[in-house]
C-alpha atoms as a printed R data frame, in Angstrom:
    type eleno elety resid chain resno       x       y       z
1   ATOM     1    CA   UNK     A     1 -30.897  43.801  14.765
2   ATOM     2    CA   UNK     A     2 -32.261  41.860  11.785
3   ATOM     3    CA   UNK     A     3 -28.716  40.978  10.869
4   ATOM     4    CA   UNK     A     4 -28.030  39.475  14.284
5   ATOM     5    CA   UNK     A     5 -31.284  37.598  14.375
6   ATOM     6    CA   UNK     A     6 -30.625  36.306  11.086
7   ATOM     7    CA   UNK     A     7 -27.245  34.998  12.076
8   ATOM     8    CA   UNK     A     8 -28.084  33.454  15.122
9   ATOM     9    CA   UNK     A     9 -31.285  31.436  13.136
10  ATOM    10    CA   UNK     A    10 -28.312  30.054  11.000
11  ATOM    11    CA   UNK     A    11 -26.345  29.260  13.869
12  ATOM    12    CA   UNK     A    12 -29.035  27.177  15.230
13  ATOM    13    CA   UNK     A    13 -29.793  25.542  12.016
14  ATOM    14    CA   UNK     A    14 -26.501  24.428  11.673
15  ATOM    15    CA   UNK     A    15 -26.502  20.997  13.509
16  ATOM    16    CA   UNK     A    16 -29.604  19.812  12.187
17  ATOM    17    CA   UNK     A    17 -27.899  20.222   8.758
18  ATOM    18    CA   UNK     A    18 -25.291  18.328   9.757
19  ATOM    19    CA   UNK     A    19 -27.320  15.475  11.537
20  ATOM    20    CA   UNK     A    20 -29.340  15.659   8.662
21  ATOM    21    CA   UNK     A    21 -26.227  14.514   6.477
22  ATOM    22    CA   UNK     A    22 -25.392  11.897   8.316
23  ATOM    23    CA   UNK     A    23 -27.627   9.090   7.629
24  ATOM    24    CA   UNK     A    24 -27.792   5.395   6.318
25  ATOM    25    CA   UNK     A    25 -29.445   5.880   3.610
26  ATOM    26    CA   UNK     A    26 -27.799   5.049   0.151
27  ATOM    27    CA   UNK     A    27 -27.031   8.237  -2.428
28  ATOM    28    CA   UNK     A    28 -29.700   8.673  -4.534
29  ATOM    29    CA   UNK     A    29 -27.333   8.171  -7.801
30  ATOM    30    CA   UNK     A    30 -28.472   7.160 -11.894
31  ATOM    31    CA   UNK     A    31 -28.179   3.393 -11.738
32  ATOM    32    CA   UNK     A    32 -27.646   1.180 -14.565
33  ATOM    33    CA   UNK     A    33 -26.605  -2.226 -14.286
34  ATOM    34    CA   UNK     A    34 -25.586  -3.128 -17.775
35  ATOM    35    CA   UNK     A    35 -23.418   0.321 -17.986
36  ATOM    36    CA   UNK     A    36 -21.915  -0.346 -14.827
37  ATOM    37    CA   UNK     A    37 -20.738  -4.105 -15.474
38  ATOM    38    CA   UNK     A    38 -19.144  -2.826 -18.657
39  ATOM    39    CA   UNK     A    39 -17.596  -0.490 -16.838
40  ATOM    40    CA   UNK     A    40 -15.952  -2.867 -13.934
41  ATOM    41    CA   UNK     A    41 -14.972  -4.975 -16.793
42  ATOM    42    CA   UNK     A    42 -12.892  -2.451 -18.245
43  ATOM    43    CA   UNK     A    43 -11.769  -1.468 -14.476
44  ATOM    44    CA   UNK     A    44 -10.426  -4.778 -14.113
45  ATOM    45    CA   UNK     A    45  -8.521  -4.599 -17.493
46  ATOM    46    CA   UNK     A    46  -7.305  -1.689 -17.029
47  ATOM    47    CA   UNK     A    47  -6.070  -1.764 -13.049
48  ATOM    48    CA   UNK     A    48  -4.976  -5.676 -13.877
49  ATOM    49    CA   UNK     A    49  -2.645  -4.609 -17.169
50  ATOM    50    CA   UNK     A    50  -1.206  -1.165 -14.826
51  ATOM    51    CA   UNK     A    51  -0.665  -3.563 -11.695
52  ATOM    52    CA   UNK     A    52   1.333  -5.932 -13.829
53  ATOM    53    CA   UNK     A    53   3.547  -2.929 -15.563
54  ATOM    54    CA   UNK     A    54   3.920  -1.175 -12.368
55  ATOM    55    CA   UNK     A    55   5.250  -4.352 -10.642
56  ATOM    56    CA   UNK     A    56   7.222  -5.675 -12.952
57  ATOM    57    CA   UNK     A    57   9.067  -2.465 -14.230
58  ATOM    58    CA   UNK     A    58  11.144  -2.432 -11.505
59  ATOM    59    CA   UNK     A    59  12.452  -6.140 -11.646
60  ATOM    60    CA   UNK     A    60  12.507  -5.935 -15.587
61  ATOM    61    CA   UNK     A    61  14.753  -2.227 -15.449
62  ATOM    62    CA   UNK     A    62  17.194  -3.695 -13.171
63  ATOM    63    CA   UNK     A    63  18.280  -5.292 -16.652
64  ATOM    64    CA   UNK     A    64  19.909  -2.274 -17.680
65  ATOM    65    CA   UNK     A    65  23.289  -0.978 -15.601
66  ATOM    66    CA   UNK     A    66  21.408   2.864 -14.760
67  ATOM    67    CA   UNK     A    67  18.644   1.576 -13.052
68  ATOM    68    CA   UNK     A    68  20.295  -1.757 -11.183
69  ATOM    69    CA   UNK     A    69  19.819  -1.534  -7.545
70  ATOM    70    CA   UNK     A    70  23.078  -0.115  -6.848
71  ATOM    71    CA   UNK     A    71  22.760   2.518  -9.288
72  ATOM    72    CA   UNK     A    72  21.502   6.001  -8.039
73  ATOM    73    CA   UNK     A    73  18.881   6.615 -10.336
74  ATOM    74    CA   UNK     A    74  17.202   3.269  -8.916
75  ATOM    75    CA   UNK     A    75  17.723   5.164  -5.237
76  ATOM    76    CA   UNK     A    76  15.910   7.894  -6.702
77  ATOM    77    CA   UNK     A    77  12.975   5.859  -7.723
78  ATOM    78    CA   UNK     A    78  12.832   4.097  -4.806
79  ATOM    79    CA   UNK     A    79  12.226   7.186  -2.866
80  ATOM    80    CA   UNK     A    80   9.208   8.200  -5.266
81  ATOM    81    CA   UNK     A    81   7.421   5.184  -5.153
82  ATOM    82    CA   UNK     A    82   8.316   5.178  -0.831
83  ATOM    83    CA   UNK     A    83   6.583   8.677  -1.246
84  ATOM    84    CA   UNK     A    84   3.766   6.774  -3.033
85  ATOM    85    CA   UNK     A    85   3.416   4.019  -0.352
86  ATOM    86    CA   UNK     A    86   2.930   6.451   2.501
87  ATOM    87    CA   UNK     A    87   0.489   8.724   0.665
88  ATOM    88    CA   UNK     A    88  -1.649   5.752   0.368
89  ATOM    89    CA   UNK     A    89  -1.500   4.955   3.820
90  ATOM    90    CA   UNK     A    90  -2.329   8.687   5.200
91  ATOM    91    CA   UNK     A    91  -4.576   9.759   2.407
92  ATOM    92    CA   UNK     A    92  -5.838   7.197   1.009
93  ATOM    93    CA   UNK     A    93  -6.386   4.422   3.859
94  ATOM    94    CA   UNK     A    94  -6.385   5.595   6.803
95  ATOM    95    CA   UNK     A    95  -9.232   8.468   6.023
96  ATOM    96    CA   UNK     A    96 -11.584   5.503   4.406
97  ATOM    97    CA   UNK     A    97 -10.930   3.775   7.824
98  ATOM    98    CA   UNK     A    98 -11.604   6.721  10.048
99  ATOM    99    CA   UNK     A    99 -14.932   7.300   8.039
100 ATOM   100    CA   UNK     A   100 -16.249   3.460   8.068
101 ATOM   101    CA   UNK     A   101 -15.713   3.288  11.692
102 ATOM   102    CA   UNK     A   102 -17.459   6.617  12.766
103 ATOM   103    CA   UNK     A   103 -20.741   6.356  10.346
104 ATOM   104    CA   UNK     A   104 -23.939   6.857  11.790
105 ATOM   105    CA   UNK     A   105 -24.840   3.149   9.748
106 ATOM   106    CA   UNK     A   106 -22.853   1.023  12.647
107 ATOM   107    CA   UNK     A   107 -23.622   0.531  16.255
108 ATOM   108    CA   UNK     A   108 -22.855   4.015  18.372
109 ATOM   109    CA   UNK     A   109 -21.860   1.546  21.091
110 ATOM   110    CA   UNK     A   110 -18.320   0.309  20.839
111 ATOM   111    CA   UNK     A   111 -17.380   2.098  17.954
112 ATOM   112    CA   UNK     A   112 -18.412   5.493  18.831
113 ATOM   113    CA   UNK     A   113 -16.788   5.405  21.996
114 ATOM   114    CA   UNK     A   114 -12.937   4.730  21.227
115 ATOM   115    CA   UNK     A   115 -10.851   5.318  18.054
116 ATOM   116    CA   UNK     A   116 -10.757   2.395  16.912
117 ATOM   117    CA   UNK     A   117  -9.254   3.214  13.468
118 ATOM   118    CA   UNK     A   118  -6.296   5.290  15.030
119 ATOM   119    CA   UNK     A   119  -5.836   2.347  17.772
120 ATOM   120    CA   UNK     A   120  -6.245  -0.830  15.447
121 ATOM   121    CA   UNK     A   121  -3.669   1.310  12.723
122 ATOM   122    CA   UNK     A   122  -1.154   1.637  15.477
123 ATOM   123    CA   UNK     A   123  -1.219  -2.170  16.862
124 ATOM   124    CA   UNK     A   124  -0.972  -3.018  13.536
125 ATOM   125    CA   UNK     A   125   2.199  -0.951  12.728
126 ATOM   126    CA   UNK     A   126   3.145  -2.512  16.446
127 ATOM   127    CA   UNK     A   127   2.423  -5.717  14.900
128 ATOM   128    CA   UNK     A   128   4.719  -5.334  11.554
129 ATOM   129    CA   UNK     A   129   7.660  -4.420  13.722
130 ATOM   130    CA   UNK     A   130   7.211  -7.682  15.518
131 ATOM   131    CA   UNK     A   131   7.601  -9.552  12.676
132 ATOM   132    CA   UNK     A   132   9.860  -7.510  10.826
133 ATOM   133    CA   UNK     A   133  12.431  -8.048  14.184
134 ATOM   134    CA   UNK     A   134  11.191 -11.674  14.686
135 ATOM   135    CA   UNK     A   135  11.406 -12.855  11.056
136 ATOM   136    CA   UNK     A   136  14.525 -11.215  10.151
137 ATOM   137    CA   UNK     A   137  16.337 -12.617  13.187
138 ATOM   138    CA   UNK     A   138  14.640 -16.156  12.429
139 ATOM   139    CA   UNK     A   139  16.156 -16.116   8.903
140 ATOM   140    CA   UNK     A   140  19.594 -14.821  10.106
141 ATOM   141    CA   UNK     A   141  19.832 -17.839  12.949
142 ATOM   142    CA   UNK     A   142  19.065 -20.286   9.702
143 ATOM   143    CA   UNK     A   143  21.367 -19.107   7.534
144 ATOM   144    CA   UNK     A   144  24.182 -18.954  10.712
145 ATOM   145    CA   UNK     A   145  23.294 -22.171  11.089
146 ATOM   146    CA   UNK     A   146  23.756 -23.336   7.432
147 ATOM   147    CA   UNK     A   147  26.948 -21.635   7.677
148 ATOM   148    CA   UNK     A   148  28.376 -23.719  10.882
149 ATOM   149    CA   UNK     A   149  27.017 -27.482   9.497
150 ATOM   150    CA   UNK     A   150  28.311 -26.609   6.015
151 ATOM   151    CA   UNK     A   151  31.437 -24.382   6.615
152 ATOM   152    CA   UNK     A   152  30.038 -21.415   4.915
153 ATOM   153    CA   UNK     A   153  26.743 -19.605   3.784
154 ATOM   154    CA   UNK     A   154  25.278 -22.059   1.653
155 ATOM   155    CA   UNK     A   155  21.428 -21.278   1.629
156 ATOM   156    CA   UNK     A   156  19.994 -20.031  -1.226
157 ATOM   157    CA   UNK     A   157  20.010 -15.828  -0.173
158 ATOM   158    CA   UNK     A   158  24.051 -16.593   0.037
159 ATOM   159    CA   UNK     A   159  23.942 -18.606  -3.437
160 ATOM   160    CA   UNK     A   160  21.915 -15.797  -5.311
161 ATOM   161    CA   UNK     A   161  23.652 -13.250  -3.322
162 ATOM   162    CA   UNK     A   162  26.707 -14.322  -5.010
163 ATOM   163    CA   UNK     A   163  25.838 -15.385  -8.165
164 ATOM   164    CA   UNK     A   164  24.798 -11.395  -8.218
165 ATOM   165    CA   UNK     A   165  28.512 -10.538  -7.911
166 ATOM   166    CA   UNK     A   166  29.890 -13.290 -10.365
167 ATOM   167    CA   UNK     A   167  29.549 -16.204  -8.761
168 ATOM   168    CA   UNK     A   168  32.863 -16.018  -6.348
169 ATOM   169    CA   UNK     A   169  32.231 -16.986  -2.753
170 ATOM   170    CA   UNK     A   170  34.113 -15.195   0.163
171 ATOM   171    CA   UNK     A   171  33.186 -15.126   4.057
172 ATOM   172    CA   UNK     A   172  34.295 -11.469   4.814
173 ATOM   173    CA   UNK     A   173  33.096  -9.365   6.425
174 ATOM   174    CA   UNK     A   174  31.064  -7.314   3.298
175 ATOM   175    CA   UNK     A   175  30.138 -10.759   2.049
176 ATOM   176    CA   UNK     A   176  27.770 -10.770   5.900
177 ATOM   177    CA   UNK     A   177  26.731  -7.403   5.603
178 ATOM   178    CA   UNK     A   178  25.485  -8.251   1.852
179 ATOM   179    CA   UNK     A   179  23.738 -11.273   3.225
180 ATOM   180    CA   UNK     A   180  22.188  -9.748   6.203
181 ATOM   181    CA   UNK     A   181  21.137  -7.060   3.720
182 ATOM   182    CA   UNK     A   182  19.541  -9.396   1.237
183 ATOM   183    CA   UNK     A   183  17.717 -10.830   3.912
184 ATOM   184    CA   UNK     A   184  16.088  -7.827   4.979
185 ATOM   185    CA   UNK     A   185  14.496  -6.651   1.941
186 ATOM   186    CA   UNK     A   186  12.964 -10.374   1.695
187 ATOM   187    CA   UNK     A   187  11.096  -9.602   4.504
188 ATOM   188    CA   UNK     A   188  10.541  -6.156   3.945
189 ATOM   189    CA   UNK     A   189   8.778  -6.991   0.375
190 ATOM   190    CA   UNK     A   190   6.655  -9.661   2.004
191 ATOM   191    CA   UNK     A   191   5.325  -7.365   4.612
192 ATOM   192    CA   UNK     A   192   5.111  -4.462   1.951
193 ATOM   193    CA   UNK     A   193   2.974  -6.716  -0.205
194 ATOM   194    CA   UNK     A   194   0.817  -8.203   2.747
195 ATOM   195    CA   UNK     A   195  -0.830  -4.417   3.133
196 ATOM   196    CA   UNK     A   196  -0.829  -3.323  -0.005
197 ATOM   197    CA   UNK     A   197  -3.136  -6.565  -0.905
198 ATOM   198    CA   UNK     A   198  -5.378  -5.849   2.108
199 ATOM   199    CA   UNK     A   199  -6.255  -2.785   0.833
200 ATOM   200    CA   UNK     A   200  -6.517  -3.569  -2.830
201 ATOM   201    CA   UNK     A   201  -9.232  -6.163  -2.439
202 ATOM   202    CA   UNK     A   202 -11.375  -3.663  -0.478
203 ATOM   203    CA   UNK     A   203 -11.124  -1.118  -2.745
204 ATOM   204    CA   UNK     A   204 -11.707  -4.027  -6.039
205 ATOM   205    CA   UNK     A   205 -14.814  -5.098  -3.887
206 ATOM   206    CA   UNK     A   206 -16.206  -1.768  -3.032
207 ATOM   207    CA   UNK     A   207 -15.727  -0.965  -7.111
208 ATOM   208    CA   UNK     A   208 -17.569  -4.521  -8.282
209 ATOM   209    CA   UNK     A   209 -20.429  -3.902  -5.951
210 ATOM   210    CA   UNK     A   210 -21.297  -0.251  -6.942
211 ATOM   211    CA   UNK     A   211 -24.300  -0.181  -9.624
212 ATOM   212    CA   UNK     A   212 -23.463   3.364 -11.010
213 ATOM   213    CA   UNK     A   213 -21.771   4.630 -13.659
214 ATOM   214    CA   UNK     A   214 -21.302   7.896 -12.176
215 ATOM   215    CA   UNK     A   215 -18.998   6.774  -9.430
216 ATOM   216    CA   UNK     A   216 -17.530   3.625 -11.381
217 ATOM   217    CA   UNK     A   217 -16.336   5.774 -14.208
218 ATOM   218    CA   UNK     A   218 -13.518   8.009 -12.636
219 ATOM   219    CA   UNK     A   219 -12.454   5.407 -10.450
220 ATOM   220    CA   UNK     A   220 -11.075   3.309 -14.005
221 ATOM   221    CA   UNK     A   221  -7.971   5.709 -14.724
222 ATOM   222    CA   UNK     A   222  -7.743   7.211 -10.783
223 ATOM   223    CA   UNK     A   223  -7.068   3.431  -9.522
224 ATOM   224    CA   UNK     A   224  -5.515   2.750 -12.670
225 ATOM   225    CA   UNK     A   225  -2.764   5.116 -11.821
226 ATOM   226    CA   UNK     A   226  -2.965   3.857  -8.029
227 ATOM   227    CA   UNK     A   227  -2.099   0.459  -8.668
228 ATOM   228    CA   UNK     A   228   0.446   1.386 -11.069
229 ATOM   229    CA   UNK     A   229   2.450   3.648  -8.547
230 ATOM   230    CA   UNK     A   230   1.936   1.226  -5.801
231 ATOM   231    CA   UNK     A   231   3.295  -1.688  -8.090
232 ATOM   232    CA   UNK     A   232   6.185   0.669  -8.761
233 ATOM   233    CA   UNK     A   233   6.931   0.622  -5.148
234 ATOM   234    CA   UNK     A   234   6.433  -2.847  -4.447
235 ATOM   235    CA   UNK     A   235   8.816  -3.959  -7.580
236 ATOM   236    CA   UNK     A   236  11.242  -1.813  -6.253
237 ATOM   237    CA   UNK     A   237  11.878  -4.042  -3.240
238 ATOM   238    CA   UNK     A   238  11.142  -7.006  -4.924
239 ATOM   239    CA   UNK     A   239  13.908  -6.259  -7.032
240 ATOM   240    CA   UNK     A   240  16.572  -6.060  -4.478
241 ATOM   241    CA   UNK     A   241  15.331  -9.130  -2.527
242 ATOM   242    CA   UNK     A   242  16.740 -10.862  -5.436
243 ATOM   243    CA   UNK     A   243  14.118 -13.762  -5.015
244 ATOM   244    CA   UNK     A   244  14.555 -16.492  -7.418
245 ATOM   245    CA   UNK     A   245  12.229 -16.364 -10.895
246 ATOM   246    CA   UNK     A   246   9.467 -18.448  -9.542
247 ATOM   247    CA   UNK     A   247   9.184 -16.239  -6.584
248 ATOM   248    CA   UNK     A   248   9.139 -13.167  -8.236
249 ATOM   249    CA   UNK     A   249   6.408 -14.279 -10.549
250 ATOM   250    CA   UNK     A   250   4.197 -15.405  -7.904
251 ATOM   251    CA   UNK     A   251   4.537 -11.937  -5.333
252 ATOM   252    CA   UNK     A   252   4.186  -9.985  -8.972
253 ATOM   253    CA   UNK     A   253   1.559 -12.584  -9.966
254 ATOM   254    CA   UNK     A   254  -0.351 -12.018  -6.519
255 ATOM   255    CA   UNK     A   255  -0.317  -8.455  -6.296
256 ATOM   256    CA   UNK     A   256  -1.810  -7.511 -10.090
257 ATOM   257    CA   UNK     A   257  -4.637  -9.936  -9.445
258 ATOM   258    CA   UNK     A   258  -5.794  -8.664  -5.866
259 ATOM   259    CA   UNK     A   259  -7.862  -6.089  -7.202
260 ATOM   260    CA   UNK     A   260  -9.043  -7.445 -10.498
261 ATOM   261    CA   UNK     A   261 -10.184 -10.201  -7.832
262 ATOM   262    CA   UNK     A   262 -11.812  -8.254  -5.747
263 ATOM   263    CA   UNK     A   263 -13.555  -6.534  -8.558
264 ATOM   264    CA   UNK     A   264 -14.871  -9.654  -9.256
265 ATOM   265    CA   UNK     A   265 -16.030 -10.618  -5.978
266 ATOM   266    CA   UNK     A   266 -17.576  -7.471  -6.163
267 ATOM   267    CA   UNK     A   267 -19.661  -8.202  -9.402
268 ATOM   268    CA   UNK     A   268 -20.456 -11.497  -7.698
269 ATOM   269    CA   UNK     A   269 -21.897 -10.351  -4.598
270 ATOM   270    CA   UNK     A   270 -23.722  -6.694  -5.974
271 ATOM   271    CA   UNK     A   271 -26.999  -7.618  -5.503
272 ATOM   272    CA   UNK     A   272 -26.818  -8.186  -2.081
273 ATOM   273    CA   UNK     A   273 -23.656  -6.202  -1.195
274 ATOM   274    CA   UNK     A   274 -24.631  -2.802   1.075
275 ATOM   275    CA   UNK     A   275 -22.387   0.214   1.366
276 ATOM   276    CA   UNK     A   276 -24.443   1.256   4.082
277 ATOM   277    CA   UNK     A   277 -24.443  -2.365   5.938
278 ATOM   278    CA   UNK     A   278 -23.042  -2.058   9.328
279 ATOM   279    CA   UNK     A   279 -21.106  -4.973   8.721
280 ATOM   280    CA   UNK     A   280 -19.321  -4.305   5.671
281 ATOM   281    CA   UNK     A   281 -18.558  -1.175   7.259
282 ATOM   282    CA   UNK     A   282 -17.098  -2.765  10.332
283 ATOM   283    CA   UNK     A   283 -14.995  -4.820   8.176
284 ATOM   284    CA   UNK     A   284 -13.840  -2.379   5.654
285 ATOM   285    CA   UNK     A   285 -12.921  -0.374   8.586
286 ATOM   286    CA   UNK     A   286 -10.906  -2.873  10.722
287 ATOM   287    CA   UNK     A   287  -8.930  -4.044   7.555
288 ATOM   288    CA   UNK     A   288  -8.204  -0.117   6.074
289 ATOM   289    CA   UNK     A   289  -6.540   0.252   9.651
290 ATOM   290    CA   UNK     A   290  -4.600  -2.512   9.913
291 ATOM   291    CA   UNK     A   291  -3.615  -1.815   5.883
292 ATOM   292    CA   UNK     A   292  -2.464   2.100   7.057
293 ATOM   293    CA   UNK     A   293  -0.714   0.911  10.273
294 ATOM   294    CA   UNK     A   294   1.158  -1.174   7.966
295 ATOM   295    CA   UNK     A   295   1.818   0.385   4.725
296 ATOM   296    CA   UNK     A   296   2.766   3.542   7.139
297 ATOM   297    CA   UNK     A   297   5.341   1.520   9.192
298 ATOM   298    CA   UNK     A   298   6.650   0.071   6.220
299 ATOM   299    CA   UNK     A   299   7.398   3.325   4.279
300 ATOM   300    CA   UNK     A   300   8.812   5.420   6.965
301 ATOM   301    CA   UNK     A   301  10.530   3.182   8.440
302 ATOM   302    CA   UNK     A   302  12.086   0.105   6.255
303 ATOM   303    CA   UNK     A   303  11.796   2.937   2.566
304 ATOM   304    CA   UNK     A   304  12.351   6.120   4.019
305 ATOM   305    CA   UNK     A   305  14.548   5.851   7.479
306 ATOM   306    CA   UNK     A   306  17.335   3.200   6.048
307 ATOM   307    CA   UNK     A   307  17.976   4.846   2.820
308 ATOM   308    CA   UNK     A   308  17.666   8.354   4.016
309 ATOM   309    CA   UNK     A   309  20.535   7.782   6.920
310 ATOM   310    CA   UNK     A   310  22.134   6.097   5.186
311 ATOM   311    CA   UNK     A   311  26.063   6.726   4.464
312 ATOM   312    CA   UNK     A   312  25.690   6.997   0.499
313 ATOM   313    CA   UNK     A   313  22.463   9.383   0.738
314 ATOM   314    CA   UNK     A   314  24.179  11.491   3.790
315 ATOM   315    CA   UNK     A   315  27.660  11.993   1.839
316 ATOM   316    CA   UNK     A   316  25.661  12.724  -1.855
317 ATOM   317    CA   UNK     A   317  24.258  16.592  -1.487
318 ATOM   318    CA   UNK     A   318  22.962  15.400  -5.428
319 ATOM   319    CA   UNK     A   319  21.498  12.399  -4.611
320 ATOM   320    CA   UNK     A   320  19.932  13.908  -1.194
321 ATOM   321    CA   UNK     A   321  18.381  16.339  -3.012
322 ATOM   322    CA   UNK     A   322  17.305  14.343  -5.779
323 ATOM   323    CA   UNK     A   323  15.833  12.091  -3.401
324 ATOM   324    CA   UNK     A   324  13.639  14.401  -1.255
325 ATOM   325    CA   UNK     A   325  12.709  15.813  -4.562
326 ATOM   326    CA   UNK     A   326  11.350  12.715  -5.707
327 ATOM   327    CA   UNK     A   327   9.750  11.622  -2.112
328 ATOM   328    CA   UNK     A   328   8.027  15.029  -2.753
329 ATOM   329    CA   UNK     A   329   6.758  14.430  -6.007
330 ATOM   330    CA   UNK     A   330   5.936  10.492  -5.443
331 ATOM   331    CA   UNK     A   331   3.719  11.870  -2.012
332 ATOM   332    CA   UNK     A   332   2.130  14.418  -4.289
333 ATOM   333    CA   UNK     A   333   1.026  12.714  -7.401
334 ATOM   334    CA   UNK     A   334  -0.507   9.685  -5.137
335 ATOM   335    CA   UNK     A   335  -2.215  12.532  -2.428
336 ATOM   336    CA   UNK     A   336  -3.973  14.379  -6.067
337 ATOM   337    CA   UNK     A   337  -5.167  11.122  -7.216
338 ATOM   338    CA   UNK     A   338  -7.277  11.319  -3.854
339 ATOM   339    CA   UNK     A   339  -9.531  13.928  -5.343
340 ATOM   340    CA   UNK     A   340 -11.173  11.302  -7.661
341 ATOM   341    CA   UNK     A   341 -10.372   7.663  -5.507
């Protein structure tokens, strides 16, 4: 009888516990501002010098015949680092999203009444297709065009394409399907980079603002390693969009700063910055949607989906394998790093 009673006391408790959780209140954590700033300093170091290597090792490897763009190996790596992208997007993102836009610190009324983080992440992927379709087609009708006035494919993704391939010009058929190619992964490495730098400046804010050690120190080698994998994935396609040097600089140049920029913003605004503000919530949450609605459409769908069906994959038991393998381990390593960012 006591055993019962005892039980159903617990039971009862329960969801005051819970409510008693959820409030607006900052964590009581050890604050130190001097330790902290040192801290973000070497954060931004750190996560500026990995963004930079991750980027860049793709475009710099492609240097060497085994890891060129045609070359398996490069297929294989191209699957990790897809594996990375869409970890960050389901477990990294998205969850931040879901938990900005249902805390008890913003308005119950609309945003406790409609998932917004599920709805906003899917008009967003809804969105990315758009332009993926719209902007691929747009570049294709230019470079047609080029082709009619000038007898031939002479914009610059024909010129580089061909200089690629020794500098001979043809109009065959392969010489189209090269082009169209080329063309694609130009947009699909703008579009790649547009979510990954949403994200990155929210998470380089949220680490500038934050006056404790405590939470600021694991976050240095977790978002180290983050920005590293992600950079891996994003050099990847840079590398077969083939852009011209100044281009490549400037997308590489863009994406290792976002975060050491918004680390600095962070710095900048911690004194009046609020975790628990209603509107930084709001915001954080809106832009971590859009970021997983388009970092998710991006992997399965322009990574995962056109290399996986595709002829050379499907007719290579060695390189399928070796690819799920490494889609499995790129997914896992980025999902762990969860436990500490």
């Amino acid at each position: 009888m006591k055993t019962h009673l005892l039980a159903a006391i617990i039971i009862a408790l329960q969801p005051a516990a819970v409510l008693a959780d959820c409030t607006c209140e900052a964590e009581d954590e050890y604050r130190d501002k001097a330790l902290a700033l040192r801290y973000k300093l070497a954060a931004l170091a750190s996560i500026l010098v990995a963004s930079a290597a991750g980027v860049c090792l793709p475009v710099v490897a492609k240097r060497f015949p085994a890891l060129s763009p045609k070359s398996n190996l490069f297929f294989v790596v191209k699957a990790f680092a897809a594996g990375v992208i869409l970890s960050t997007g389901f477990i990294h993102v998205l969850p931040d999203a879901f938990e900005s836009l249902t805390s008890p610190c913003i308005p119950e009324h609309p945003w406790g009444d409609f998932p917004f983080s599920g709805f906003i992440a899917m008009v967003a992927s809804i969105g990315t297709l758009m332009v993926d379709t719209y902007a691929t087609s747009y570049y294709r009708r230019r470079a047609n065009a080029k082709a009619a006035d000038g007898g031939g494919m002479l914009d610059a993704v024909h010129d580089h394409g061909h200089a690629q391939r020794g500098g001979l010009v043809s109009s065959n058929s392969d010489s189209d399907s090269d082009d169209s190619e080329l063309l694609r992964h130009r947009v699909i490495s703008q579009v790649l980079e547009l979510g990954i730098v949403v994200h990155s400046v929210i998470i380089g804010i949220a680490l500038g603002a934050s006056q404790s050690p405590s939470t600021i120190k694991p976050l240095i080698a977790a978002l180290t390693f983050h920005q590293f994998f992600e950079g891996i994935g994003l050099g990847g396609c840079i590398s077969q969009a083939m852009f011209n040097v100044g281009a490549i600089v400037t997308m590489a140049g863009f994406f290792s700063l976002t975060t050491p920029v918004g680390i600095a913003i962070g710095i900048g605004i911690a004194n009046i910055y609020s975790e628990t503000s209603s509107t930084a919530l709001i915001v954080e949450g809106v832009f971590n949607s859009a970021s997983a609605g388009i970092l998710i459409y991006m992997a399965l769908v322009d990574l995962l989906s056109a290399n996986f069906m595709s002829p050379r994959l499907q007719n290579n038991g060695k390189l399928q394998l070796g690819a799920n393998l490494a889609l499995l381990i790129g997914a896992g390593c980025m999902s762990l790093l969860a436990k500490w960012a």
